[in-house]
Short mmCIF file of C-alpha atoms in Angstrom, two decimals:
data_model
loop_
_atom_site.label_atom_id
_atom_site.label_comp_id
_atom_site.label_asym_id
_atom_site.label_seq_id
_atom_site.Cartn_x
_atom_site.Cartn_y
_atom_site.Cartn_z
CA UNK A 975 40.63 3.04 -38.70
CA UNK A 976 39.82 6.58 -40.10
CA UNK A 977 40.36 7.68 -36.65
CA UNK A 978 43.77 6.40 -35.75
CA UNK A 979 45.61 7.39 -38.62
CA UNK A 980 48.63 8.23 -36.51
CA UNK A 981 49.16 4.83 -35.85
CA UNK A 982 53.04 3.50 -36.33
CA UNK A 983 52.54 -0.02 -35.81
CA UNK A 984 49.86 -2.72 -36.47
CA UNK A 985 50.21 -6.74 -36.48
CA UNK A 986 47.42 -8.91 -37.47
CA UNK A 987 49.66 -11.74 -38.18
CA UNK A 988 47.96 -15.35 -37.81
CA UNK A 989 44.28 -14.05 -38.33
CA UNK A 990 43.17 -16.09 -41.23
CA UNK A 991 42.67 -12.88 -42.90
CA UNK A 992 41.61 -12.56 -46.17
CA UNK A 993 40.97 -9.17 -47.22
CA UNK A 994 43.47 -6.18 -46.43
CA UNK A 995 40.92 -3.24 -44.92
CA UNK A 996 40.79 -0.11 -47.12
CA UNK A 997 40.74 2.26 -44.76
CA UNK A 998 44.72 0.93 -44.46
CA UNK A 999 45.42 2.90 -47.31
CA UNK A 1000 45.20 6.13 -45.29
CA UNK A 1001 47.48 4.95 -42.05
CA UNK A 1002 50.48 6.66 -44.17
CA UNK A 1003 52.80 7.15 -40.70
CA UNK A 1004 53.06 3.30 -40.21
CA UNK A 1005 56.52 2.40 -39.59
CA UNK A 1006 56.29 -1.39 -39.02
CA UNK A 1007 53.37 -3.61 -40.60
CA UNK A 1008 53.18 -6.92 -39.70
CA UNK A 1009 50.72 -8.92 -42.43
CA UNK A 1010 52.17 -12.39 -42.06
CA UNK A 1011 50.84 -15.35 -42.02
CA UNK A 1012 47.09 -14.94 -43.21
CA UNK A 1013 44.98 -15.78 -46.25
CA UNK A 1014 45.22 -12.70 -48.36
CA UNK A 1015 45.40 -13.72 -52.00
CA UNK A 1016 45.05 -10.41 -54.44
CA UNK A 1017 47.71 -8.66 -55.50
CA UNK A 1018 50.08 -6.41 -53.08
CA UNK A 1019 48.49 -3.11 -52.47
CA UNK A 1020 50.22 -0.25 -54.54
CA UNK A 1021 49.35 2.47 -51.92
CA UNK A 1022 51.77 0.74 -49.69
CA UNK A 1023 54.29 2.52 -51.76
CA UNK A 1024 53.61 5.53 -50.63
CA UNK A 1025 53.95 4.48 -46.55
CA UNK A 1026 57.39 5.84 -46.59
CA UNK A 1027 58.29 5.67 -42.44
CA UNK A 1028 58.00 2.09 -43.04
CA UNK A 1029 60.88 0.54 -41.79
CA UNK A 1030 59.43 -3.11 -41.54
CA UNK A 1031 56.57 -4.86 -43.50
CA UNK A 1032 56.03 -7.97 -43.55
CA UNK A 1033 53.63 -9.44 -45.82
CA UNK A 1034 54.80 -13.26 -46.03
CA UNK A 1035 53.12 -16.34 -45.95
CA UNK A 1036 49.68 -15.58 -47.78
CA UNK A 1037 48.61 -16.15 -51.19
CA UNK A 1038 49.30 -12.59 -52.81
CA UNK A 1039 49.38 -12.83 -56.51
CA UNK A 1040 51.11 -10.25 -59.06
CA UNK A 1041 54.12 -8.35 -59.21
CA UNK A 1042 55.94 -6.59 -56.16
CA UNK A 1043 54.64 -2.99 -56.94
CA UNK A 1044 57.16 -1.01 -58.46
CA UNK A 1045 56.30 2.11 -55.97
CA UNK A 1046 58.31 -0.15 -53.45
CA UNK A 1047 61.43 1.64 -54.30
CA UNK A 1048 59.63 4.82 -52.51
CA UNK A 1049 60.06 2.85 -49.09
CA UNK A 1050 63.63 4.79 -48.51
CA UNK A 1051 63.34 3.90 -44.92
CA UNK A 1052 62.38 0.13 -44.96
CA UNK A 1053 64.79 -1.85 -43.47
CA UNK A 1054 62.81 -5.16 -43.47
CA UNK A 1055 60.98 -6.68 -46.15
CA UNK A 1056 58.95 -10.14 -46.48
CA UNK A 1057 57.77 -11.63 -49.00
CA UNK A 1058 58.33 -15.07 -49.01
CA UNK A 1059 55.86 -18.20 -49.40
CA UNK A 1060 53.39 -16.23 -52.10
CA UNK A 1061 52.62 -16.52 -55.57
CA UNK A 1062 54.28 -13.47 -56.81
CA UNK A 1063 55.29 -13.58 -59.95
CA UNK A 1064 57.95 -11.76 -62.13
CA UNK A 1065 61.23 -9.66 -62.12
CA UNK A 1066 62.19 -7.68 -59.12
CA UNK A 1067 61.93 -4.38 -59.10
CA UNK A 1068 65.67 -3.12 -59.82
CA UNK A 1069 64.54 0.03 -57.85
CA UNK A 1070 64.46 -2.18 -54.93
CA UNK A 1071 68.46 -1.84 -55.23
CA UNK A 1072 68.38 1.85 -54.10
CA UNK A 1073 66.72 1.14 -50.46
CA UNK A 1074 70.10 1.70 -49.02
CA UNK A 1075 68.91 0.63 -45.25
CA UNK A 1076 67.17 -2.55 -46.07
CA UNK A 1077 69.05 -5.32 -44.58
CA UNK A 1078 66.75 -7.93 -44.42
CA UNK A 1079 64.84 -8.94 -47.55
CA UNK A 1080 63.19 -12.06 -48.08
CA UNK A 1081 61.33 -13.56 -51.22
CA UNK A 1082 61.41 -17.40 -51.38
CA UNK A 1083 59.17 -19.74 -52.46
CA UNK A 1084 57.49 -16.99 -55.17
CA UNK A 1085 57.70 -17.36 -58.83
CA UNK A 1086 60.14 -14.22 -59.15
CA UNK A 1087 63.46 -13.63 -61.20
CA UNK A 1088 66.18 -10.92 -61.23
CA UNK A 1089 66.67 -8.50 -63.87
CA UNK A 1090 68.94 -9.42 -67.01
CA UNK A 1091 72.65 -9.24 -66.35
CA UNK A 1092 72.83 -5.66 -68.39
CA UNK A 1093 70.29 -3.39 -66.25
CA UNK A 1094 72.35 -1.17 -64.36
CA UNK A 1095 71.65 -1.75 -60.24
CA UNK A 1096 71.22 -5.93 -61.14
CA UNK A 1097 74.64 -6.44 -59.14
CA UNK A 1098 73.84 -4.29 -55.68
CA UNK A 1099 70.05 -6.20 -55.98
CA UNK A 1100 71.55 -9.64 -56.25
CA UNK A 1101 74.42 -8.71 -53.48
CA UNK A 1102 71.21 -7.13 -51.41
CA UNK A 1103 69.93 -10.65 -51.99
CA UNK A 1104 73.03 -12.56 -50.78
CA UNK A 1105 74.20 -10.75 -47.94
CA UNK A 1106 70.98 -10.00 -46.17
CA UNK A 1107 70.44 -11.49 -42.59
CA UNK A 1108 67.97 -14.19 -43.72
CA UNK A 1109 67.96 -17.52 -45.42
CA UNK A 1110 67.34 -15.89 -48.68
CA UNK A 1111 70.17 -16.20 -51.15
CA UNK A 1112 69.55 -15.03 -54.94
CA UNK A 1113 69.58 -18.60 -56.49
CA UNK A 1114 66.50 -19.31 -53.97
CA UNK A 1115 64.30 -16.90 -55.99
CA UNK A 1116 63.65 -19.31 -59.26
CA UNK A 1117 66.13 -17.19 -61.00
CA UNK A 1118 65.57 -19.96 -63.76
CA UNK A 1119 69.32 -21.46 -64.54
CA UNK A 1120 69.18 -23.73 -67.36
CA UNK A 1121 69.31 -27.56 -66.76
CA UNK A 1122 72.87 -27.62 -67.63
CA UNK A 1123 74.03 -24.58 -64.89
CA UNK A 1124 77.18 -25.52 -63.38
CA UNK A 1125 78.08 -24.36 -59.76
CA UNK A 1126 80.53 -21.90 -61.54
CA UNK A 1127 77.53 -19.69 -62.22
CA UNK A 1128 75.96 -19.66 -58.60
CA UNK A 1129 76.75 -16.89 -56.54
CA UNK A 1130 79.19 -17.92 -53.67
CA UNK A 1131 77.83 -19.35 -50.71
CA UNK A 1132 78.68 -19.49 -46.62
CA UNK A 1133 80.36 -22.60 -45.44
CA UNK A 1134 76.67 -23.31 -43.74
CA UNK A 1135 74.98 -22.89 -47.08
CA UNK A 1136 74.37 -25.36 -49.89
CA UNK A 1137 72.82 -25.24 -53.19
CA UNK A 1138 71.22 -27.99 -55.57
CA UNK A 1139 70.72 -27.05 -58.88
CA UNK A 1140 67.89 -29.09 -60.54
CA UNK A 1141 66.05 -29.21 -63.88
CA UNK A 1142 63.21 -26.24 -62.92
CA UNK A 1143 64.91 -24.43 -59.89
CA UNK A 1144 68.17 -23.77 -58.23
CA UNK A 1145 67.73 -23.78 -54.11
CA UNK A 1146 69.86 -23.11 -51.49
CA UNK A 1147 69.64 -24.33 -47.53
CA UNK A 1148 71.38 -23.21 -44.55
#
């Protein structure tokens, strides 16, 4: 890949993959990466931080493990981001909340949470969570409601969207 390093666009989605190429790390002008759908299982690369004409990547149904890097919040042009069906693992990154043209972001089926109610950007991340254009809605995430939540603390929902709160998770289905 050392020679195509002008390369916008690659998608290796359905391969069975299970190790992400190092030579990637040097394709720094890709604006859409499609990852989807193989059998990667270490953690997210952090040098995909740094791919900042991304505008789509899409890195969902594998096995990667960890936190969503930090760096992420360096992606000012992404517009799409998936996640979903991992095993990541943690908060997410508040600086996620200042990617002003991501409309789609999707992260179900991880092990992930959003930030305490008092860090400042927690409200425009969980509205980024329940107005994108996808089935994920913040209560999806595991954001961990005690057994006794009510539906008075769950985040509104569309007339085509339910949610069940039960004792380990709170879900949602359109």
């Amino acid at each position: 890949m050392g020679l195509l390093t002008q390369l916008i666009e690659i998608d290796v989605s359905d391969n069975e993959l299970d190790k992400i190429p190092d030579e990637l790390s040097s394709l720094t002008f890709l604006q859409k990466l499609y990852l989807k759908d193989n059998s990667f299982s270490s953690s997210i690369p952090d040098y995909l931080g740094s791919f900042t004409a991304l505008t789509t990547l899409s890195l969902a149904k594998n096995h990667f493990q960890g936190t969503i890097p930090l760096n992420f919040e360096y992606l000012v042009n992404l517009e799409q981001l998936e996640l979903d069906d991992n095993e990541l693992i943690g908060t997410i990154p508040i600086g996620l909340s200042s990617l002003s043209l991501l409309t789609s972001f999707s992260v179900s089926n991880n092990y992930l949470s959003v930030p305490q109610s008092n860090v400042l950007g927690r409200d425009v991340l969980c509205d980024l969570l329940t107005n994108c254009d996808n089935t994920f809605i913040a209560v999806d995430c595991y954001c961990h409601r005690s057994q006794t939540a009510s539906t008075s603390s769950l985040p509104s929902l569309s007339s085509t969207q339910s949610a069940t709160v039960t004792s380990s998770e709170t879900s949602t289905t359109s």
